[in-house]
PDB file of C-alpha atoms in Angstrom:
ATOM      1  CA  UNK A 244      16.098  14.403 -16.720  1.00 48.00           C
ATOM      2  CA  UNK A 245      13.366  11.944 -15.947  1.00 54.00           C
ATOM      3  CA  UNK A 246      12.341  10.900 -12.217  1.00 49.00           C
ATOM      4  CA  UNK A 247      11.842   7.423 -11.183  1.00 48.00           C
ATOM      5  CA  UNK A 248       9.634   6.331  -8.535  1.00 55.00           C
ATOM      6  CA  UNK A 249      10.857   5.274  -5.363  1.00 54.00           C
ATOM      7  CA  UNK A 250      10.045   2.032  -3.880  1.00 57.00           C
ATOM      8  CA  UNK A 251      11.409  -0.052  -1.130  1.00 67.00           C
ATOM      9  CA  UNK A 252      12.698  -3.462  -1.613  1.00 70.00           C
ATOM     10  CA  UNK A 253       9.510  -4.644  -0.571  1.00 73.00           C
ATOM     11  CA  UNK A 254       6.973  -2.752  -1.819  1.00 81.00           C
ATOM     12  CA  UNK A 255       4.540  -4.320  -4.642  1.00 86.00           C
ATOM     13  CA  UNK A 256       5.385  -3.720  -8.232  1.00 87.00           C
ATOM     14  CA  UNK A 257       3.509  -2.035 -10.607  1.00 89.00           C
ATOM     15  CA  UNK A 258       2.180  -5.032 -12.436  1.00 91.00           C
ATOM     16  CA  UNK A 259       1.137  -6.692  -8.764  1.00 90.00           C
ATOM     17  CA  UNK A 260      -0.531  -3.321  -7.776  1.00 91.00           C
ATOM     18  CA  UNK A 261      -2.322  -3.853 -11.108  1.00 92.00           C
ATOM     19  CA  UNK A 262      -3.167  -7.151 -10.419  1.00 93.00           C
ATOM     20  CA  UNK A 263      -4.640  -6.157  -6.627  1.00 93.00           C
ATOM     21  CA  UNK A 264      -5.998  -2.998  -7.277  1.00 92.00           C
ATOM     22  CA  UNK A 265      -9.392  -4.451  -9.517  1.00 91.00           C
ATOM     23  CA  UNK A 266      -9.929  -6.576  -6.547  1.00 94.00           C
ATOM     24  CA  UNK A 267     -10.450  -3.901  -3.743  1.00 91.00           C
ATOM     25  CA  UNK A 268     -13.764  -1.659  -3.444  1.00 88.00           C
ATOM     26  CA  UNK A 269     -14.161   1.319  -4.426  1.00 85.00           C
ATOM     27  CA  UNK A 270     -15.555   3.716  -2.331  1.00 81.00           C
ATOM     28  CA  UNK A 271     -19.318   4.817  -2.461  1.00 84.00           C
ATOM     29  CA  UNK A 272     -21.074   7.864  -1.898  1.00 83.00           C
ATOM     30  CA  UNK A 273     -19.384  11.051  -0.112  1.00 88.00           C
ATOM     31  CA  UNK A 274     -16.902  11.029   3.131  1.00 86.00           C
ATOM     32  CA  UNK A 275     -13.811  11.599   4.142  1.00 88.00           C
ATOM     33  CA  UNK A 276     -10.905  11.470   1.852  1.00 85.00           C
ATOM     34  CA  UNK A 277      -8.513   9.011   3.506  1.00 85.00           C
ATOM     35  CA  UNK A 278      -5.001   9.668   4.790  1.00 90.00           C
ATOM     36  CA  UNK A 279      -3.443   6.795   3.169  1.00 89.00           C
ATOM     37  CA  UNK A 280      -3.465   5.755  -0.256  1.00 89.00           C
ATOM     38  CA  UNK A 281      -4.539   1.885  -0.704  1.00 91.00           C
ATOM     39  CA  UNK A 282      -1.389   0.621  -1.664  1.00 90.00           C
ATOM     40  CA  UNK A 283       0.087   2.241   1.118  1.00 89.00           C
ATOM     41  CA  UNK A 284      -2.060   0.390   3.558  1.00 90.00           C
ATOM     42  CA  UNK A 285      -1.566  -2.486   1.660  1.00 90.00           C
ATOM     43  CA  UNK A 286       2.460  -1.908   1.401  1.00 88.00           C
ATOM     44  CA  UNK A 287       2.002  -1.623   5.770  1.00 87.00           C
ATOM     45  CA  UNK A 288      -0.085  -5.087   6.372  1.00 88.00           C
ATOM     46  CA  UNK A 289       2.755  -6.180   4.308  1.00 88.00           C
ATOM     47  CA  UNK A 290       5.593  -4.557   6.373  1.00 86.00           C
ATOM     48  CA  UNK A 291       4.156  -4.968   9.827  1.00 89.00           C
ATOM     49  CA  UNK A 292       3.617  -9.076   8.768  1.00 88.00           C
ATOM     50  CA  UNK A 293       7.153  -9.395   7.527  1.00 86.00           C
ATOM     51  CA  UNK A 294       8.969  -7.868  10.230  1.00 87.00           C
ATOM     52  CA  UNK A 295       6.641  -9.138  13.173  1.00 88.00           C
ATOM     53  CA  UNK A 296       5.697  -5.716  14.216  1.00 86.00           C
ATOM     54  CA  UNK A 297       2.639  -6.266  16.806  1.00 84.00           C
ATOM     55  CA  UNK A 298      -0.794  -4.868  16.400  1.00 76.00           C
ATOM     56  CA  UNK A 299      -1.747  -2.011  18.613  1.00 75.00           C
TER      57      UNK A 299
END
């Protein structure tokens, strides 16, 4: 049987991800890999702005 992804009722769709993701950099040259994919980050601002959550 097939798997479908998860989201939250909040989360971005696939065809807004879509939309976002060819407007964000990509990253240049060697580093660290991060902890948190972009949407994820992007999927927090969103959270933390829509339930008033302060900023540490």
């Amino acid at each position: 049987m097939p798997t479908l992804a998860v989201t939250r009722r909040f989360d971005l769709t696939e065809a807004q991800w879509a939309i976002l993701e060819s407007l964000l950099p990509t990253p240049k040259g060697p580093g660290r890999p991060p902890q948190w994919t972009k949407r994820q980050l992007i999927d927090g601002i969103g959270w933390r702005v829509r339930v008033g959550a302060p900023w540490r």
